[in-house]
Amino acid sequence: MNEVLSKVIDQRQLVSIMNKTKWRELCSLFADQGDASPEVRYKLIYEDKILGFSKVWWNELFDYSVAIEWIDFDPYEHEFRGRLVSDKDIDISSGILEVLHKFNIPYSIEGKYYRVWGYINADSNPEFV
């Protein structure tokens, strides 16, 4: 871990929830799914910016895993059907939960999303499932 990340972790008093092995298992299994992998959004510990949901390159995401504060999984795949018809929502939650349970990855439910926490602090109070 580099000096900048260590400084942020100390300043924000963060505690690691995930280790490198769990991140590797999570990322490699979703990478194997290719286009069938879920859309995610994530927050890095050194940024306030949170991008919208999108498909990710899981191998690249693994490279950032040491700095991921949390990652949200969208339990629905949104199939575009045209401008005049709303998207078709396909429930893919069972596939996401299967991966999380297979590797005993701690997660919480935040709104309608599954959140895997990389770090928490004293102000975070996730209710792990």
mmCIF file with all atom_site columns, C-alpha atoms in Angstrom:
data_model
loop_
_atom_site.group_PDB
_atom_site.id
_atom_site.type_symbol
_atom_site.label_atom_id
_atom_site.label_alt_id
_atom_site.label_comp_id
_atom_site.label_asym_id
_atom_site.label_entity_id
_atom_site.label_seq_id
_atom_site.pdbx_PDB_ins_code
_atom_site.Cartn_x
_atom_site.Cartn_y
_atom_site.Cartn_z
_atom_site.occupancy
_atom_site.B_iso_or_equiv
_atom_site.pdbx_formal_charge
_atom_site.auth_seq_id
_atom_site.auth_comp_id
_atom_site.auth_asym_id
_atom_site.auth_atom_id
_atom_site.pdbx_PDB_model_num
ATOM 1   C CA . MET A 1 1   ? 0.000   0.000   0.000   1.00 0.00 ? 1   MET A CA 1
ATOM 2   C CA . ASN A 1 2   ? 1.380   3.387   -0.887  1.00 0.00 ? 2   ASN A CA 1
ATOM 3   C CA . GLU A 1 3   ? 1.970   6.309   1.438   1.00 0.00 ? 3   GLU A CA 1
ATOM 4   C CA . VAL A 1 4   ? -0.957  8.390   0.148   1.00 0.00 ? 4   VAL A CA 1
ATOM 5   C CA . LEU A 1 5   ? -3.464  5.611   0.843   1.00 0.00 ? 5   LEU A CA 1
ATOM 6   C CA . SER A 1 6   ? -2.001  4.979   4.287   1.00 0.00 ? 6   SER A CA 1
ATOM 7   C CA . LYS A 1 7   ? -2.360  8.665   5.101   1.00 0.00 ? 7   LYS A CA 1
ATOM 8   C CA . VAL A 1 8   ? -6.026  8.742   3.989   1.00 0.00 ? 8   VAL A CA 1
ATOM 9   C CA . ILE A 1 9   ? -6.776  5.585   5.981   1.00 0.00 ? 9   ILE A CA 1
ATOM 10  C CA . ASP A 1 10  ? -5.186  7.095   9.097   1.00 0.00 ? 10  ASP A CA 1
ATOM 11  C CA . GLN A 1 11  ? -6.858  10.504  8.685   1.00 0.00 ? 11  GLN A CA 1
ATOM 12  C CA . ARG A 1 12  ? -10.314 9.026   8.145   1.00 0.00 ? 12  ARG A CA 1
ATOM 13  C CA . GLN A 1 13  ? -9.737  6.269   10.744  1.00 0.00 ? 13  GLN A CA 1
ATOM 14  C CA . LEU A 1 14  ? -10.779 3.558   8.327   1.00 0.00 ? 14  LEU A CA 1
ATOM 15  C CA . VAL A 1 15  ? -10.825 -0.138  9.139   1.00 0.00 ? 15  VAL A CA 1
ATOM 16  C CA . SER A 1 16  ? -10.433 -2.699  6.364   1.00 0.00 ? 16  SER A CA 1
ATOM 17  C CA . ILE A 1 17  ? -13.302 -5.147  5.875   1.00 0.00 ? 17  ILE A CA 1
ATOM 18  C CA . MET A 1 18  ? -12.074 -6.888  2.713   1.00 0.00 ? 18  MET A CA 1
ATOM 19  C CA . ASN A 1 19  ? -8.641  -8.358  2.130   1.00 0.00 ? 19  ASN A CA 1
ATOM 20  C CA . LYS A 1 20  ? -6.769  -8.897  -1.134  1.00 0.00 ? 20  LYS A CA 1
ATOM 21  C CA . THR A 1 21  ? -7.843  -12.546 -1.334  1.00 0.00 ? 21  THR A CA 1
ATOM 22  C CA . LYS A 1 22  ? -11.551 -11.710 -1.070  1.00 0.00 ? 22  LYS A CA 1
ATOM 23  C CA . TRP A 1 23  ? -11.205 -8.953  -3.681  1.00 0.00 ? 23  TRP A CA 1
ATOM 24  C CA . ARG A 1 24  ? -9.388  -11.370 -6.007  1.00 0.00 ? 24  ARG A CA 1
ATOM 25  C CA . GLU A 1 25  ? -12.108 -14.019 -5.622  1.00 0.00 ? 25  GLU A CA 1
ATOM 26  C CA . LEU A 1 26  ? -14.887 -11.486 -6.181  1.00 0.00 ? 26  LEU A CA 1
ATOM 27  C CA . CYS A 1 27  ? -13.289 -9.833  -9.203  1.00 0.00 ? 27  CYS A CA 1
ATOM 28  C CA . SER A 1 28  ? -12.136 -13.035 -10.895 1.00 0.00 ? 28  SER A CA 1
ATOM 29  C CA . LEU A 1 29  ? -15.536 -14.714 -10.690 1.00 0.00 ? 29  LEU A CA 1
ATOM 30  C CA . PHE A 1 30  ? -17.365 -11.695 -12.095 1.00 0.00 ? 30  PHE A CA 1
ATOM 31  C CA . ALA A 1 31  ? -14.665 -11.298 -14.772 1.00 0.00 ? 31  ALA A CA 1
ATOM 32  C CA . ASP A 1 32  ? -15.382 -14.872 -15.863 1.00 0.00 ? 32  ASP A CA 1
ATOM 33  C CA . GLN A 1 33  ? -19.037 -13.925 -16.410 1.00 0.00 ? 33  GLN A CA 1
ATOM 34  C CA . GLY A 1 34  ? -18.100 -11.419 -19.120 1.00 0.00 ? 34  GLY A CA 1
ATOM 35  C CA . ASP A 1 35  ? -21.108 -9.444  -20.364 1.00 0.00 ? 35  ASP A CA 1
ATOM 36  C CA . ALA A 1 36  ? -23.363 -11.238 -17.870 1.00 0.00 ? 36  ALA A CA 1
ATOM 37  C CA . SER A 1 37  ? -21.613 -9.565  -14.929 1.00 0.00 ? 37  SER A CA 1
ATOM 38  C CA . PRO A 1 38  ? -23.661 -6.976  -13.013 1.00 0.00 ? 38  PRO A CA 1
ATOM 39  C CA . GLU A 1 39  ? -23.394 -3.220  -13.294 1.00 0.00 ? 39  GLU A CA 1
ATOM 40  C CA . VAL A 1 40  ? -21.688 -1.564  -10.340 1.00 0.00 ? 40  VAL A CA 1
ATOM 41  C CA . ARG A 1 41  ? -20.770 1.798   -8.922  1.00 0.00 ? 41  ARG A CA 1
ATOM 42  C CA . TYR A 1 42  ? -18.015 2.332   -6.408  1.00 0.00 ? 42  TYR A CA 1
ATOM 43  C CA . LYS A 1 43  ? -16.354 4.902   -4.183  1.00 0.00 ? 43  LYS A CA 1
ATOM 44  C CA . LEU A 1 44  ? -12.617 5.208   -3.666  1.00 0.00 ? 44  LEU A CA 1
ATOM 45  C CA . ILE A 1 45  ? -11.343 6.279   -0.249  1.00 0.00 ? 45  ILE A CA 1
ATOM 46  C CA . TYR A 1 46  ? -9.462  9.281   -1.651  1.00 0.00 ? 46  TYR A CA 1
ATOM 47  C CA . GLU A 1 47  ? -12.307 10.699  -3.789  1.00 0.00 ? 47  GLU A CA 1
ATOM 48  C CA . ASP A 1 48  ? -15.758 12.097  -3.066  1.00 0.00 ? 48  ASP A CA 1
ATOM 49  C CA . LYS A 1 49  ? -16.916 11.469  -6.629  1.00 0.00 ? 49  LYS A CA 1
ATOM 50  C CA . ILE A 1 50  ? -19.233 8.513   -7.211  1.00 0.00 ? 50  ILE A CA 1
ATOM 51  C CA . LEU A 1 51  ? -19.922 7.576   -10.801 1.00 0.00 ? 51  LEU A CA 1
ATOM 52  C CA . GLY A 1 52  ? -23.181 6.019   -11.984 1.00 0.00 ? 52  GLY A CA 1
ATOM 53  C CA . PHE A 1 53  ? -23.748 2.327   -12.522 1.00 0.00 ? 53  PHE A CA 1
ATOM 54  C CA . SER A 1 54  ? -21.898 0.718   -15.408 1.00 0.00 ? 54  SER A CA 1
ATOM 55  C CA . LYS A 1 55  ? -20.152 -2.453  -16.475 1.00 0.00 ? 55  LYS A CA 1
ATOM 56  C CA . VAL A 1 56  ? -16.525 -2.584  -15.324 1.00 0.00 ? 56  VAL A CA 1
ATOM 57  C CA . TRP A 1 57  ? -13.353 -4.344  -16.327 1.00 0.00 ? 57  TRP A CA 1
ATOM 58  C CA . TRP A 1 58  ? -13.004 -6.579  -13.275 1.00 0.00 ? 58  TRP A CA 1
ATOM 59  C CA . ASN A 1 59  ? -9.266  -7.075  -13.746 1.00 0.00 ? 59  ASN A CA 1
ATOM 60  C CA . GLU A 1 60  ? -8.759  -3.306  -13.667 1.00 0.00 ? 60  GLU A CA 1
ATOM 61  C CA . LEU A 1 61  ? -11.101 -2.921  -10.712 1.00 0.00 ? 61  LEU A CA 1
ATOM 62  C CA . PHE A 1 62  ? -9.006  -5.453  -8.802  1.00 0.00 ? 62  PHE A CA 1
ATOM 63  C CA . ASP A 1 63  ? -6.014  -3.143  -9.256  1.00 0.00 ? 63  ASP A CA 1
ATOM 64  C CA . TYR A 1 64  ? -7.977  -0.441  -7.395  1.00 0.00 ? 64  TYR A CA 1
ATOM 65  C CA . SER A 1 65  ? -9.289  -2.797  -4.706  1.00 0.00 ? 65  SER A CA 1
ATOM 66  C CA . VAL A 1 66  ? -6.848  -1.538  -2.084  1.00 0.00 ? 66  VAL A CA 1
ATOM 67  C CA . ALA A 1 67  ? -8.568  1.875   -2.339  1.00 0.00 ? 67  ALA A CA 1
ATOM 68  C CA . ILE A 1 68  ? -12.238 0.856   -2.722  1.00 0.00 ? 68  ILE A CA 1
ATOM 69  C CA . GLU A 1 69  ? -14.345 2.153   0.155   1.00 0.00 ? 69  GLU A CA 1
ATOM 70  C CA . TRP A 1 70  ? -17.447 0.366   -1.110  1.00 0.00 ? 70  TRP A CA 1
ATOM 71  C CA . ILE A 1 71  ? -18.951 -1.092  -4.244  1.00 0.00 ? 71  ILE A CA 1
ATOM 72  C CA . ASP A 1 72  ? -22.685 -1.305  -5.005  1.00 0.00 ? 72  ASP A CA 1
ATOM 73  C CA . PHE A 1 73  ? -24.147 -4.047  -7.172  1.00 0.00 ? 73  PHE A CA 1
ATOM 74  C CA . ASP A 1 74  ? -27.326 -3.342  -9.126  1.00 0.00 ? 74  ASP A CA 1
ATOM 75  C CA . PRO A 1 75  ? -29.513 -6.455  -8.719  1.00 0.00 ? 75  PRO A CA 1
ATOM 76  C CA . TYR A 1 76  ? -31.257 -5.758  -12.033 1.00 0.00 ? 76  TYR A CA 1
ATOM 77  C CA . GLU A 1 77  ? -30.054 -5.900  -15.585 1.00 0.00 ? 77  GLU A CA 1
ATOM 78  C CA . HIS A 1 78  ? -31.781 -3.164  -17.568 1.00 0.00 ? 78  HIS A CA 1
ATOM 79  C CA . GLU A 1 79  ? -32.560 -4.248  -21.113 1.00 0.00 ? 79  GLU A CA 1
ATOM 80  C CA . PHE A 1 80  ? -33.143 -1.340  -23.485 1.00 0.00 ? 80  PHE A CA 1
ATOM 81  C CA . ARG A 1 81  ? -36.277 -1.921  -25.581 1.00 0.00 ? 81  ARG A CA 1
ATOM 82  C CA . GLY A 1 82  ? -36.624 1.380   -27.396 1.00 0.00 ? 82  GLY A CA 1
ATOM 83  C CA . ARG A 1 83  ? -37.392 5.016   -26.765 1.00 0.00 ? 83  ARG A CA 1
ATOM 84  C CA . LEU A 1 84  ? -41.131 4.624   -26.392 1.00 0.00 ? 84  LEU A CA 1
ATOM 85  C CA . VAL A 1 85  ? -41.047 1.557   -24.164 1.00 0.00 ? 85  VAL A CA 1
ATOM 86  C CA . SER A 1 86  ? -39.481 1.428   -20.719 1.00 0.00 ? 86  SER A CA 1
ATOM 87  C CA . ASP A 1 87  ? -36.481 -0.804  -20.128 1.00 0.00 ? 87  ASP A CA 1
ATOM 88  C CA . LYS A 1 88  ? -37.094 -4.407  -19.157 1.00 0.00 ? 88  LYS A CA 1
ATOM 89  C CA . ASP A 1 89  ? -35.696 -5.132  -15.684 1.00 0.00 ? 89  ASP A CA 1
ATOM 90  C CA . ILE A 1 90  ? -34.283 -8.631  -15.280 1.00 0.00 ? 90  ILE A CA 1
ATOM 91  C CA . ASP A 1 91  ? -33.617 -9.773  -11.709 1.00 0.00 ? 91  ASP A CA 1
ATOM 92  C CA . ILE A 1 92  ? -30.008 -11.006 -11.429 1.00 0.00 ? 92  ILE A CA 1
ATOM 93  C CA . SER A 1 93  ? -29.799 -10.793 -7.638  1.00 0.00 ? 93  SER A CA 1
ATOM 94  C CA . SER A 1 94  ? -29.489 -14.570 -7.191  1.00 0.00 ? 94  SER A CA 1
ATOM 95  C CA . GLY A 1 95  ? -26.275 -14.607 -9.255  1.00 0.00 ? 95  GLY A CA 1
ATOM 96  C CA . ILE A 1 96  ? -24.777 -11.752 -7.238  1.00 0.00 ? 96  ILE A CA 1
ATOM 97  C CA . LEU A 1 97  ? -25.737 -13.337 -3.917  1.00 0.00 ? 97  LEU A CA 1
ATOM 98  C CA . GLU A 1 98  ? -24.339 -16.689 -5.033  1.00 0.00 ? 98  GLU A CA 1
ATOM 99  C CA . VAL A 1 99  ? -20.901 -15.112 -5.517  1.00 0.00 ? 99  VAL A CA 1
ATOM 100 C CA . LEU A 1 100 ? -21.053 -13.176 -2.240  1.00 0.00 ? 100 LEU A CA 1
ATOM 101 C CA . HIS A 1 101 ? -22.086 -16.266 -0.272  1.00 0.00 ? 101 HIS A CA 1
ATOM 102 C CA . LYS A 1 102 ? -19.631 -18.580 -2.041  1.00 0.00 ? 102 LYS A CA 1
ATOM 103 C CA . PHE A 1 103 ? -16.679 -16.548 -0.762  1.00 0.00 ? 103 PHE A CA 1
ATOM 104 C CA . ASN A 1 104 ? -18.286 -15.364 2.516   1.00 0.00 ? 104 ASN A CA 1
ATOM 105 C CA . ILE A 1 105 ? -18.008 -11.754 1.429   1.00 0.00 ? 105 ILE A CA 1
ATOM 106 C CA . PRO A 1 106 ? -19.640 -9.389  3.930   1.00 0.00 ? 106 PRO A CA 1
ATOM 107 C CA . TYR A 1 107 ? -22.256 -7.105  2.402   1.00 0.00 ? 107 TYR A CA 1
ATOM 108 C CA . SER A 1 108 ? -25.159 -4.898  3.388   1.00 0.00 ? 108 SER A CA 1
ATOM 109 C CA . ILE A 1 109 ? -28.304 -3.826  1.607   1.00 0.00 ? 109 ILE A CA 1
ATOM 110 C CA . GLU A 1 110 ? -28.288 -0.100  0.876   1.00 0.00 ? 110 GLU A CA 1
ATOM 111 C CA . GLY A 1 111 ? -31.580 0.932   -0.689  1.00 0.00 ? 111 GLY A CA 1
ATOM 112 C CA . LYS A 1 112 ? -32.125 -1.611  -3.444  1.00 0.00 ? 112 LYS A CA 1
ATOM 113 C CA . TYR A 1 113 ? -28.430 -2.373  -3.948  1.00 0.00 ? 113 TYR A CA 1
ATOM 114 C CA . TYR A 1 114 ? -26.009 -4.901  -2.470  1.00 0.00 ? 114 TYR A CA 1
ATOM 115 C CA . ARG A 1 115 ? -22.992 -3.087  -1.029  1.00 0.00 ? 115 ARG A CA 1
ATOM 116 C CA . VAL A 1 116 ? -19.638 -4.717  -0.390  1.00 0.00 ? 116 VAL A CA 1
ATOM 117 C CA . TRP A 1 117 ? -17.571 -2.633  1.989   1.00 0.00 ? 117 TRP A CA 1
ATOM 118 C CA . GLY A 1 118 ? -13.831 -2.316  1.518   1.00 0.00 ? 118 GLY A CA 1
ATOM 119 C CA . TYR A 1 119 ? -13.468 -0.010  4.520   1.00 0.00 ? 119 TYR A CA 1
ATOM 120 C CA . ILE A 1 120 ? -15.649 1.406   7.281   1.00 0.00 ? 120 ILE A CA 1
ATOM 121 C CA . ASN A 1 121 ? -15.086 4.016   9.969   1.00 0.00 ? 121 ASN A CA 1
ATOM 122 C CA . ALA A 1 122 ? -16.730 4.753   13.317  1.00 0.00 ? 122 ALA A CA 1
ATOM 123 C CA . ASP A 1 123 ? -19.472 6.774   11.577  1.00 0.00 ? 123 ASP A CA 1
ATOM 124 C CA . SER A 1 124 ? -20.391 3.898   9.258   1.00 0.00 ? 124 SER A CA 1
ATOM 125 C CA . ASN A 1 125 ? -22.992 1.565   10.648  1.00 0.00 ? 125 ASN A CA 1
ATOM 126 C CA . PRO A 1 126 ? -23.703 -0.995  7.956   1.00 0.00 ? 126 PRO A CA 1
ATOM 127 C CA . GLU A 1 127 ? -26.001 -3.846  8.897   1.00 0.00 ? 127 GLU A CA 1
ATOM 128 C CA . PHE A 1 128 ? -24.210 -6.808  7.395   1.00 0.00 ? 128 PHE A CA 1
ATOM 129 C CA . VAL A 1 129 ? -26.438 -9.557  6.047   1.00 0.00 ? 129 VAL A CA 1
#
